[in-house]
mmCIF file of C-alpha atoms in Angstrom:
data_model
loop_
_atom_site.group_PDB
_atom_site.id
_atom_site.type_symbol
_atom_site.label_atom_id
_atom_site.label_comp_id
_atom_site.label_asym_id
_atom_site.label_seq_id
_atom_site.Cartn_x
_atom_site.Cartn_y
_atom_site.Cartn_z
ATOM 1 C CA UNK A 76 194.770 142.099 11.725
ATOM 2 C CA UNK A 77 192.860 140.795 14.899
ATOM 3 C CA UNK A 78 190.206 138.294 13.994
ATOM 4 C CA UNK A 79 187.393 139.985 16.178
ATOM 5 C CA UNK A 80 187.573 143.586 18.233
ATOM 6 C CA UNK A 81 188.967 143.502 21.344
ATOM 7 C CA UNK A 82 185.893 143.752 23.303
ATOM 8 C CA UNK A 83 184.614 140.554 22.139
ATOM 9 C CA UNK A 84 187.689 138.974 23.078
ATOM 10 C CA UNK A 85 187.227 140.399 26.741
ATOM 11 C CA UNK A 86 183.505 140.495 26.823
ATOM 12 C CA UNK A 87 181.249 138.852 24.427
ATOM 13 C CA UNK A 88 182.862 135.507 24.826
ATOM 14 C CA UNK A 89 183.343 135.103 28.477
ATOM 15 C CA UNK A 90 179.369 135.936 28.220
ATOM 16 C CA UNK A 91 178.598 133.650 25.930
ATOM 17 C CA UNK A 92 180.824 130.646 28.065
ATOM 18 C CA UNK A 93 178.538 132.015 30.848
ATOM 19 C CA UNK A 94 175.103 131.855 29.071
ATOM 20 C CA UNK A 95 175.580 128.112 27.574
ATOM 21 C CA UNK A 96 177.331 126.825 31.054
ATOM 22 C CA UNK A 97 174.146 128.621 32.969
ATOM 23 C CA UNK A 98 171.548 126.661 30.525
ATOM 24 C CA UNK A 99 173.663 123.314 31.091
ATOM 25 C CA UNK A 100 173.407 124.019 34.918
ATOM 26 C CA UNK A 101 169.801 124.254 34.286
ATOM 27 C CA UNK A 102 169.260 121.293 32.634
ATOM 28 C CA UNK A 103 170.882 119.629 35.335
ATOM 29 C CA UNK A 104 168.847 120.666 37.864
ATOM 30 C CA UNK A 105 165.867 119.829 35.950
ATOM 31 C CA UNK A 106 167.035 116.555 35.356
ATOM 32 C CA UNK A 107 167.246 115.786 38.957
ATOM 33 C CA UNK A 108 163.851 116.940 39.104
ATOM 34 C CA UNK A 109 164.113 120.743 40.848
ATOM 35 C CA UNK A 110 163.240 124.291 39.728
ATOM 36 C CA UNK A 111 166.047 126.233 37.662
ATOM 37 C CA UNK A 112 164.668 129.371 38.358
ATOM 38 C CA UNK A 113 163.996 128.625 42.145
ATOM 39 C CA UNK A 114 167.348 127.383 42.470
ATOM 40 C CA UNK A 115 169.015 130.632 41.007
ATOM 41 C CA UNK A 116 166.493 133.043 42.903
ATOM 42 C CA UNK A 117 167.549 131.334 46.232
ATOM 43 C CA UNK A 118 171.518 132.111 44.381
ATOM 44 C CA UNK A 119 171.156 135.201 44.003
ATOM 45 C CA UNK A 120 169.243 135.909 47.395
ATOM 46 C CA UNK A 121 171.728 133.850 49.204
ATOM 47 C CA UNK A 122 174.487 135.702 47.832
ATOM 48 C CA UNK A 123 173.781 139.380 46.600
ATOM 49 C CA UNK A 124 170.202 139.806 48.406
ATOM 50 C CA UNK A 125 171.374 140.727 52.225
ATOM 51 C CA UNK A 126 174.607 142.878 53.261
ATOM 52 C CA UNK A 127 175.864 139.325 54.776
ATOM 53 C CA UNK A 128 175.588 137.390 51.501
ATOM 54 C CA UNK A 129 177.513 140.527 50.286
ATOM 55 C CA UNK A 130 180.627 139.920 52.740
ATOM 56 C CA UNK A 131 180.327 136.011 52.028
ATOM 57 C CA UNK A 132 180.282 136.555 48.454
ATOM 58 C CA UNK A 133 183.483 139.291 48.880
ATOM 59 C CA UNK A 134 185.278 137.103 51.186
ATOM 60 C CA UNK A 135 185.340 134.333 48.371
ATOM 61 C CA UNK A 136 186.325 136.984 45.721
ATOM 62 C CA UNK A 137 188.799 138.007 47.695
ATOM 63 C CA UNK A 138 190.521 135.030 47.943
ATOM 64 C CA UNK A 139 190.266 134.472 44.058
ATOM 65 C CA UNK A 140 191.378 138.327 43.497
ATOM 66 C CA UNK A 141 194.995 136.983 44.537
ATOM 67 C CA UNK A 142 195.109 133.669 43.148
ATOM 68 C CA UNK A 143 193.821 134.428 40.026
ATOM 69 C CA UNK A 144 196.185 137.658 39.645
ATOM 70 C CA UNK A 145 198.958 134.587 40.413
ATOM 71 C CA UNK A 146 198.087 132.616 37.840
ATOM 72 C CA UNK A 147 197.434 135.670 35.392
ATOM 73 C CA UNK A 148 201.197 136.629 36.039
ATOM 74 C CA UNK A 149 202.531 133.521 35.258
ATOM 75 C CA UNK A 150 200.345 132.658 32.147
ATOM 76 C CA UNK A 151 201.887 136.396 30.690
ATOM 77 C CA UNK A 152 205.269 134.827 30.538
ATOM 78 C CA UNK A 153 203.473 131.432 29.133
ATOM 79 C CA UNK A 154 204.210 129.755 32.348
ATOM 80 C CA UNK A 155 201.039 126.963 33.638
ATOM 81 C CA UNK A 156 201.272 127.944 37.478
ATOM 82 C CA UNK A 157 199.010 125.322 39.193
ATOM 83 C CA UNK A 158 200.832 125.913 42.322
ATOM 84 C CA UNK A 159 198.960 128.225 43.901
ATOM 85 C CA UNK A 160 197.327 126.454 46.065
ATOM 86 C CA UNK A 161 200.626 125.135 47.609
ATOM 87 C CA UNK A 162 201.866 128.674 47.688
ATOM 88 C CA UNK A 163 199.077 130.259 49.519
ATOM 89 C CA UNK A 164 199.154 127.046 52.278
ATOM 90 C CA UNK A 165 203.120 128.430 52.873
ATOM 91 C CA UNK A 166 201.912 131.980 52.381
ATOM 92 C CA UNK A 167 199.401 131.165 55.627
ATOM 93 C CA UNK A 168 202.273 129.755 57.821
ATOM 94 C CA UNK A 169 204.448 133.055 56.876
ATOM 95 C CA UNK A 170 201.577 135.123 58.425
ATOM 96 C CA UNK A 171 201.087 132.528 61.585
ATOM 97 C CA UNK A 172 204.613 133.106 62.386
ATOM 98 C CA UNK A 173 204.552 136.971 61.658
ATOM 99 C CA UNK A 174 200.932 137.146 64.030
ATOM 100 C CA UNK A 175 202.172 134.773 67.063
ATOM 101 C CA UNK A 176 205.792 135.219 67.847
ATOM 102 C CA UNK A 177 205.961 138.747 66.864
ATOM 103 C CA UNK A 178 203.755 141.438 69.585
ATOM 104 C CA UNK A 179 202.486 144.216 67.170
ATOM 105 C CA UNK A 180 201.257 147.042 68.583
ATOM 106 C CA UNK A 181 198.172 147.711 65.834
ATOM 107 C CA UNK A 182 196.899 145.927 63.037
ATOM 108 C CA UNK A 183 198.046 148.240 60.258
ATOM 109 C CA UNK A 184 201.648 147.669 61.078
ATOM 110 C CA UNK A 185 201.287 143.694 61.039
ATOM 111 C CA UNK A 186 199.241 143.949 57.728
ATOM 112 C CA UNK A 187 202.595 145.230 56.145
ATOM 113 C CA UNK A 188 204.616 142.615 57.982
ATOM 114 C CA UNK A 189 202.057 139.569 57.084
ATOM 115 C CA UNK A 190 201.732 141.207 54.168
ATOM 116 C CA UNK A 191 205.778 140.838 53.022
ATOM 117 C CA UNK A 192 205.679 137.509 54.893
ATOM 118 C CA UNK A 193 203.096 135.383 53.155
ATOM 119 C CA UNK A 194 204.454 136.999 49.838
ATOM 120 C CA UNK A 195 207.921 135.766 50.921
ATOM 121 C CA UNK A 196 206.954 132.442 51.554
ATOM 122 C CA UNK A 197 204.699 132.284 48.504
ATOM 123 C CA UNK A 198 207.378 133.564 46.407
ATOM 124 C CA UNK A 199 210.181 130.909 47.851
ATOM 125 C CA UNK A 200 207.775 127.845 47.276
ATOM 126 C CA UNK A 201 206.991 129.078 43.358
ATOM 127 C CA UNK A 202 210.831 129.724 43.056
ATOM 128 C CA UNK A 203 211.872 126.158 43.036
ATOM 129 C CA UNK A 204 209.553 124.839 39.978
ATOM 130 C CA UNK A 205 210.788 127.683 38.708
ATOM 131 C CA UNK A 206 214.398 127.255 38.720
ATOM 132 C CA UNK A 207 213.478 123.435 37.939
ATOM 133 C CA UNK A 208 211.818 124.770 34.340
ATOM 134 C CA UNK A 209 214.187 127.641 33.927
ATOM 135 C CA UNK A 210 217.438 125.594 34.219
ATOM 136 C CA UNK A 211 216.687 121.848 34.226
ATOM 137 C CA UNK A 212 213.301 121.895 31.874
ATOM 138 C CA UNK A 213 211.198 120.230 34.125
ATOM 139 C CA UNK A 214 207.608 120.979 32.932
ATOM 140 C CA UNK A 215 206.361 123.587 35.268
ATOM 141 C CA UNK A 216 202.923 122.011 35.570
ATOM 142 C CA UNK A 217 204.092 118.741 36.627
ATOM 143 C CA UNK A 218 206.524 120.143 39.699
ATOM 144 C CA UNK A 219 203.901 123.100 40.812
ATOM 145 C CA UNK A 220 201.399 120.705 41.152
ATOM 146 C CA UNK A 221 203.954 117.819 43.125
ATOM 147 C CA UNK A 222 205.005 121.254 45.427
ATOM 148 C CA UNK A 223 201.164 121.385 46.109
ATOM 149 C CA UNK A 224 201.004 118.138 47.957
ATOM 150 C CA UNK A 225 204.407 118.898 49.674
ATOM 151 C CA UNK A 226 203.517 121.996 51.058
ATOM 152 C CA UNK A 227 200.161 120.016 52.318
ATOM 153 C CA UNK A 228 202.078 117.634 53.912
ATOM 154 C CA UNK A 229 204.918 120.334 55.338
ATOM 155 C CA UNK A 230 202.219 122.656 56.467
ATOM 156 C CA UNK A 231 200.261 119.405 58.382
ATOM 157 C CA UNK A 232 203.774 118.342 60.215
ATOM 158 C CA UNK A 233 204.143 121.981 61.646
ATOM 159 C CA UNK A 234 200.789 122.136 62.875
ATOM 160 C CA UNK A 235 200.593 118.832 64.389
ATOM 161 C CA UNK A 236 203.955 118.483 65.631
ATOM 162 C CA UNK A 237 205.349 122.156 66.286
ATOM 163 C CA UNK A 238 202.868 124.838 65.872
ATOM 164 C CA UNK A 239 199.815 123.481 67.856
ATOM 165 C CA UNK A 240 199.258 124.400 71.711
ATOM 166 C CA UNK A 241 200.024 121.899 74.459
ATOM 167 C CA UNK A 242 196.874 120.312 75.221
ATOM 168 C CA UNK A 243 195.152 120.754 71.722
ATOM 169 C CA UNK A 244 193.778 118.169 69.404
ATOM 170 C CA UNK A 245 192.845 120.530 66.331
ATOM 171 C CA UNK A 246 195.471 120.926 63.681
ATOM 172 C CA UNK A 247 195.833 124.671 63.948
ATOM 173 C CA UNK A 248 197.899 126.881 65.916
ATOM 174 C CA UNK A 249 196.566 129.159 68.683
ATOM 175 C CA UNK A 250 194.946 131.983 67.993
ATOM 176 C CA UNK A 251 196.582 135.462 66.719
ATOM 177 C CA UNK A 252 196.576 138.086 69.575
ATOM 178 C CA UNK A 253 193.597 140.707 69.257
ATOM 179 C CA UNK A 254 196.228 143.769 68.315
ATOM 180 C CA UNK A 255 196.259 142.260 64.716
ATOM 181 C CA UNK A 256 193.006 141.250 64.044
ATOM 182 C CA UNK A 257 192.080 143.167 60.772
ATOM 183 C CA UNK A 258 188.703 145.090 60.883
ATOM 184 C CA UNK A 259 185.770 143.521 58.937
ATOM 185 C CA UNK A 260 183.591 145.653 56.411
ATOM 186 C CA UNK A 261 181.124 146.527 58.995
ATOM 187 C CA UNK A 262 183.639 148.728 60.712
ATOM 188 C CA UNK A 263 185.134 150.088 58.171
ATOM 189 C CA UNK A 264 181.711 151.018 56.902
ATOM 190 C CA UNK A 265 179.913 151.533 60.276
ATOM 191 C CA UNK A 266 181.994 155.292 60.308
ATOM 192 C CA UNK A 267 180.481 156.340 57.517
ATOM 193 C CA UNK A 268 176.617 155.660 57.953
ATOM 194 C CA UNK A 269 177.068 152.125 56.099
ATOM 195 C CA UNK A 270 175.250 149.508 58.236
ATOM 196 C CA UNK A 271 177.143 146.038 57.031
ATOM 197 C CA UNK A 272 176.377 142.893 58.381
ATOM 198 C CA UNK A 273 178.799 142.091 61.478
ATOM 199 C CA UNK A 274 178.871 138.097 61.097
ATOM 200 C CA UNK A 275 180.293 138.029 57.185
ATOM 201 C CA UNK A 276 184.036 137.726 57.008
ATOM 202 C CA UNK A 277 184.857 140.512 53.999
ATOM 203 C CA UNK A 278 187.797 142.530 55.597
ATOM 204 C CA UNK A 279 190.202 145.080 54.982
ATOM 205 C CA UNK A 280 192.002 141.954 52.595
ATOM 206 C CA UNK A 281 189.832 143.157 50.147
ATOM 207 C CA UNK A 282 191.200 146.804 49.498
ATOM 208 C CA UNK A 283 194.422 145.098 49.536
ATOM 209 C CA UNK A 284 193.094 142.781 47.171
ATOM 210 C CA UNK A 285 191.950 145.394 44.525
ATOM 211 C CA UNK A 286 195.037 147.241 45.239
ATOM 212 C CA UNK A 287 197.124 144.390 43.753
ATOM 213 C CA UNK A 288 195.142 144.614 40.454
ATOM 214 C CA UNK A 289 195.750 147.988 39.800
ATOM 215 C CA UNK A 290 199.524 147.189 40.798
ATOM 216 C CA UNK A 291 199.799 144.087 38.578
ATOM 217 C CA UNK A 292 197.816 146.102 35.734
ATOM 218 C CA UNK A 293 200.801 148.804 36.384
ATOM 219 C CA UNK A 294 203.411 146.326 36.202
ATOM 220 C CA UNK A 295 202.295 144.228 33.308
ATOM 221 C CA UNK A 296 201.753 147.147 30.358
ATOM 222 C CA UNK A 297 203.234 150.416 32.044
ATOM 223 C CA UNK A 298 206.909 148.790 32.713
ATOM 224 C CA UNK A 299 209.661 147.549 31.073
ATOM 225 C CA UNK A 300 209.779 144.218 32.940
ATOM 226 C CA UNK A 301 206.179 143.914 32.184
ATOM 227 C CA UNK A 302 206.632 144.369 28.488
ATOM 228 C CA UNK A 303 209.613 141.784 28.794
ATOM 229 C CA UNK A 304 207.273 138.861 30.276
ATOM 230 C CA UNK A 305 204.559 139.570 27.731
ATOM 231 C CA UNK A 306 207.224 139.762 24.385
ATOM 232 C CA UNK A 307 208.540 136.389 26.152
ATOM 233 C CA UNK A 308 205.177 134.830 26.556
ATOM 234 C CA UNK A 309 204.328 136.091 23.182
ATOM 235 C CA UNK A 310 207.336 134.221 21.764
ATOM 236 C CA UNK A 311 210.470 133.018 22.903
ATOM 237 C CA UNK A 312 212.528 133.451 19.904
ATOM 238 C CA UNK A 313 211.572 137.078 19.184
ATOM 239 C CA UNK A 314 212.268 137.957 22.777
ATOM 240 C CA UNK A 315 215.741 135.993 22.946
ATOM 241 C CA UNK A 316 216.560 138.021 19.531
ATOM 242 C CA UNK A 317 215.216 141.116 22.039
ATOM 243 C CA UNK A 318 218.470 140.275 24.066
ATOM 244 C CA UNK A 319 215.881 139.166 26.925
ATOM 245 C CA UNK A 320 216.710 136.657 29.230
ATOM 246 C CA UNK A 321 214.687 133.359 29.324
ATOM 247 C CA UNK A 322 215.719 132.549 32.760
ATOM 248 C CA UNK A 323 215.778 135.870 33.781
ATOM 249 C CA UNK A 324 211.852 135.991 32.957
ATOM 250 C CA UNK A 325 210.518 132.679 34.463
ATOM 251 C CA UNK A 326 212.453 133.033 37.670
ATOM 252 C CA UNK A 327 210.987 136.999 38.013
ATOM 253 C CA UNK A 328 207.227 135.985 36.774
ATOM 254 C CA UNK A 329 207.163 133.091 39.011
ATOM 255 C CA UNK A 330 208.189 134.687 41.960
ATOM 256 C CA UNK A 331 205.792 137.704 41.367
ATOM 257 C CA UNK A 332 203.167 135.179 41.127
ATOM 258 C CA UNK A 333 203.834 132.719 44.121
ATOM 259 C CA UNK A 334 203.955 136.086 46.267
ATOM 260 C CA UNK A 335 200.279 136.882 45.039
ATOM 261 C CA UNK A 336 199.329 133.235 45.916
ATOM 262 C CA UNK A 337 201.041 133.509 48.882
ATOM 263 C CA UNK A 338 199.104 137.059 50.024
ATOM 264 C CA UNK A 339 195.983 135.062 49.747
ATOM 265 C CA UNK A 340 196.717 134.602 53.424
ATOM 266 C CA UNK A 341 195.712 137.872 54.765
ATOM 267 C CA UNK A 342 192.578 137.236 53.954
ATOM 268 C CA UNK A 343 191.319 133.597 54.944
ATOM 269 C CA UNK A 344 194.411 133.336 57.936
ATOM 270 C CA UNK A 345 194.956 136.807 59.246
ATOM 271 C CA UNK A 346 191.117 138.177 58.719
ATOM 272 C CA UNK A 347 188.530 135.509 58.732
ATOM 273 C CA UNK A 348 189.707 132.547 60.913
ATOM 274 C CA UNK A 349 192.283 134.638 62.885
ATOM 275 C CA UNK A 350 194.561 131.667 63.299
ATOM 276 C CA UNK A 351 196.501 129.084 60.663
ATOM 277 C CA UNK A 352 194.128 126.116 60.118
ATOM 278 C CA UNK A 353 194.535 122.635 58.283
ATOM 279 C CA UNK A 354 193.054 123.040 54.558
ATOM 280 C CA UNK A 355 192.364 126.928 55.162
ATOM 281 C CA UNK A 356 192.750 128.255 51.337
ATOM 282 C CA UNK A 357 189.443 125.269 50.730
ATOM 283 C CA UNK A 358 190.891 125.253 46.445
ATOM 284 C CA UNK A 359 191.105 129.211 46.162
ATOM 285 C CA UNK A 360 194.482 128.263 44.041
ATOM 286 C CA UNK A 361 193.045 125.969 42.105
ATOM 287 C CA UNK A 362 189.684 128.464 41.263
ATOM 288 C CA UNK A 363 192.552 130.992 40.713
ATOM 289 C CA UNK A 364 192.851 129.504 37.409
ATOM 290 C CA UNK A 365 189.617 129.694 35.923
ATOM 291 C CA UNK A 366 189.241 133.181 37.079
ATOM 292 C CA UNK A 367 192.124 133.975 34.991
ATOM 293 C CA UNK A 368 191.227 131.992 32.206
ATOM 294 C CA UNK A 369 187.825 133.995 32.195
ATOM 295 C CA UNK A 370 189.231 137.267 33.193
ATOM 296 C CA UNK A 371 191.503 136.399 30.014
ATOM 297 C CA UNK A 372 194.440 137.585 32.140
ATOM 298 C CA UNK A 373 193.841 141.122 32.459
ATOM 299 C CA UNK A 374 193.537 142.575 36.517
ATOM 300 C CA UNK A 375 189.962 144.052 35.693
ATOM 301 C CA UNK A 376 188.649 140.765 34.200
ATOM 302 C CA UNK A 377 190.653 138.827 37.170
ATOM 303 C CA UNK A 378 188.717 141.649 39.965
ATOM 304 C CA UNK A 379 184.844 140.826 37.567
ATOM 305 C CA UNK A 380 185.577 136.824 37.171
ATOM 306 C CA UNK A 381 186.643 136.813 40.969
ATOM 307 C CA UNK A 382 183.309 138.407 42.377
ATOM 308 C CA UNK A 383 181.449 135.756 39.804
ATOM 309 C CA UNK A 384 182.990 133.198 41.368
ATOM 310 C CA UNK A 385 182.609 134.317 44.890
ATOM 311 C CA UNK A 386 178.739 134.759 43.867
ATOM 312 C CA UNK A 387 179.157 130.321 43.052
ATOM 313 C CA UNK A 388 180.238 129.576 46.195
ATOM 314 C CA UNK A 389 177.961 131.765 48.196
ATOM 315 C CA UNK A 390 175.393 131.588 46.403
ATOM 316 C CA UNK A 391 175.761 127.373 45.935
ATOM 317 C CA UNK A 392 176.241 127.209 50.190
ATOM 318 C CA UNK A 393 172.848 128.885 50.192
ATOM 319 C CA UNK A 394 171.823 126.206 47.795
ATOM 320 C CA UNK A 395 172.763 123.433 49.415
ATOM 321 C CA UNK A 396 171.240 124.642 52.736
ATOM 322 C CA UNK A 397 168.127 125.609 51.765
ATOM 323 C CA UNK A 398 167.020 123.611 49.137
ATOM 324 C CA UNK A 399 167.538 119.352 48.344
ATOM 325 C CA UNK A 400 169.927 119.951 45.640
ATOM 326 C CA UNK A 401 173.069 118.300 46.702
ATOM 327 C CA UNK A 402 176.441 119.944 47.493
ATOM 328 C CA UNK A 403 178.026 118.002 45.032
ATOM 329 C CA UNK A 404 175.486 119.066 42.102
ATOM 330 C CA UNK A 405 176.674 123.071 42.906
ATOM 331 C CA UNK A 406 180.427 121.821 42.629
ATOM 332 C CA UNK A 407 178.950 120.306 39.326
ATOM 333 C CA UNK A 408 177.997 123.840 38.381
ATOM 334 C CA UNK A 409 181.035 125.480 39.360
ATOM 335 C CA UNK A 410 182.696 123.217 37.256
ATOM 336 C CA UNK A 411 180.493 123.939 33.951
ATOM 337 C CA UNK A 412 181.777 127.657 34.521
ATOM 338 C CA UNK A 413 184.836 126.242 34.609
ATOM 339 C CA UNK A 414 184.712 123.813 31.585
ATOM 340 C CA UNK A 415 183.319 126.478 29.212
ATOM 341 C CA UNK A 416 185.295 129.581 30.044
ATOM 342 C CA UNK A 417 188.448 128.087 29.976
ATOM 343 C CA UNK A 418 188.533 124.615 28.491
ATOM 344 C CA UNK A 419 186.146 124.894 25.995
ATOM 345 C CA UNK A 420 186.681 128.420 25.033
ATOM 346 C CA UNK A 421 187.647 127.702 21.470
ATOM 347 C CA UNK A 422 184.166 126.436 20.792
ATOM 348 C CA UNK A 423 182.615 129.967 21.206
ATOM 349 C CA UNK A 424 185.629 131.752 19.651
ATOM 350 C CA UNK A 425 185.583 129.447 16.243
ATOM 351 C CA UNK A 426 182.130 130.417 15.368
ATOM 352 C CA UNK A 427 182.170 134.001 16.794
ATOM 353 C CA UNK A 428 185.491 135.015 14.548
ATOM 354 C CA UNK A 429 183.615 133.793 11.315
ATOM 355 C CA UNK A 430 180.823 135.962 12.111
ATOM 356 C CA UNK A 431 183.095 139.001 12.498
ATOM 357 C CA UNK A 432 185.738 138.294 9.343
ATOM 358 C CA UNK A 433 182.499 137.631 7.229
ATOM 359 C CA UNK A 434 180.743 141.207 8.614
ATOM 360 C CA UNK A 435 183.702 142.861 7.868
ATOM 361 C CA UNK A 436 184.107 141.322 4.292
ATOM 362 C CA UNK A 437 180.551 142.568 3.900
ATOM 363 C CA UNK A 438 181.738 145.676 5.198
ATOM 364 C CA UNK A 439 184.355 145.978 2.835
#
């Protein structure tokens, strides 16, 4: 018998991480000697109050839609992917070379093919650590996060030495022809009577984003394969007794998940800066994690934790330019999200299932 319902589990916690990290955050802004409830106003302004904090806010979600759906995957199957961030950089140079040497005659038909590129890629760098674990047993955290400062250093070589135009000193390859620029909200709003802010960056990547939860929901409890990576996750033994294939599983879960990394691409490559930059996915991989960790793996938690987290970093830019709290102090509060969601999650939980097994004693 569960310890606590369900919705606890998926709700009441996650709010509870959110309430104590928020009074934390507060203290810490006191301390330095400005206004908690200034500071969040000018949050939740910066980032929810106008239809451009809105695309900001979206953009970032975006971004932590697919990487957190990556790391959701993996953590199904018991598998630590900290790679993401490695597999998204690779997922970005599949859809630079998809965008520049290939002339597409409309944007919908490149979507598909930077789509299946920047999964390919994603899914080829995630497939090493995970032959390496399924075959050799090296740890899977250890070689995703070596592969993450590989594909840095791979993805700075091509831009400096084979990707960037003659004449150019930025790190970043030229810029994708105008046939596959994806359209921003605003136009795909503007037909409609919706009047969305032209400058913010939330495009089309977004539909595609909340198309891949519903498809990873599908996969992960109405299929067979989804059913094996959870009874594997669940436990080993029970699924090898199942006649289900250890290797079989990590190989299959990790490439699922680098290609969701990877797809992060679309997004921050294909639709915001248009080209492939140096350091374009900014951490999205590693922010992938907590948003799973507080979506508590599910795609609908993953698509609420994601938009909270996009709300952080738009609403902490704001922050920072606005006010004389420092940039660093908003990465402080990021972190505290962070810290109690995931790593200290146990301290809520604890207390929370004694409440529940003694009401239901009580009950009894």
């Amino acid at each position: 018998m569960d310890k606590m319902p369900k919705w606890a589990d998926v709700v009441l916690i996650p709010l509870i991480s959110l309430i104590l990290a928020a009074i934390l955050s507060a203290l810490v802004i006191l301390g330095i000697g400005e206004d908690p409830v200034a500071a969040v106003k000018m949050m939740v302004s910066g980032a929810l109050g106008s239809t451009y904090g809105w695309g900001y806010t979206l953009y970032y979600a975006t971004n932590f839609m697919f990487t957190g759906l990556a790391v959701a995957v993996a953590f199904h199957a018991r598998l630590f992917n900290i790679g993401g961030e490695g597999q998204a950089m690779l997922g970005g140079l599949g859809v630079a070379l998809v965008c520049l040497y290939v002339p597409w005659p409309h944007w919908t038909i490149a979507l598909l093919a930077a789509c299946a590129a920047s999964m390919l890629f994603g899914a080829i760098w995630a497939a090493i650590p995970a032959y390496l674990q399924a075959r050799r047993g090296s740890h899977i955290v250890i070689t995703t996060i070596m592969f993450n400062f590989i594909a840095a250093a791979f993805l700075n070589y091509m831009l400096v030495n084979v990707m960037r135009p003659v004449g150019s000193m930025d790190p970043a390859t030229a810029r994708f022809n105008e046939s596959v620029h994806l359209p921003t909200l605003h136009e795909l709003l503007a037909p409609i009577g919706i009047n969305f802010s032209k400058a913010a960056p939330a495009n089309v990547s977004l539909l595609v984003a909340v198309l891949a939860c519903v498809v990873v929901w599908a996969l992960i409890w109405r299929t067979r394969l989804g059913y094996e990576i959870r009874a594997y996750g669940h436990s080993e033994t029970g699924a090898l007794y199942a006649g289900i294939s250890p290797y079989k599983i990590t190989m299959i879960a990790m490439l699922i998940s680098g290609a969701l990394a990877g797809l992060m691409a679309i997004n921050n490559v294909m639709g915001e800066a248009e080209r492939l930059v140096l350091n374009s996915t900014e951490g999205a991989g590693f922010i992938g994690i907590a948003v799973a960790l507080m979506g508590r793996s599910h795609p609908f938690g993953v698509f609420l934790a994601a938009i909270l987290f996009g709300f952080l970093y738009q609403g902490g830019a704001e922050l920072a330019l606005w006010t004389n709290i420092p940039r660093e102090l908003i990465v402080v509060i990021q972190a505290l999200v962070i810290l109690f969601t995931g790593a200290l999650d146990n301290m809520v939980r604890m207390p929370l299932e004694k409440i529940f097994l003694a009401l239901r004693k009580g009950n009894a």
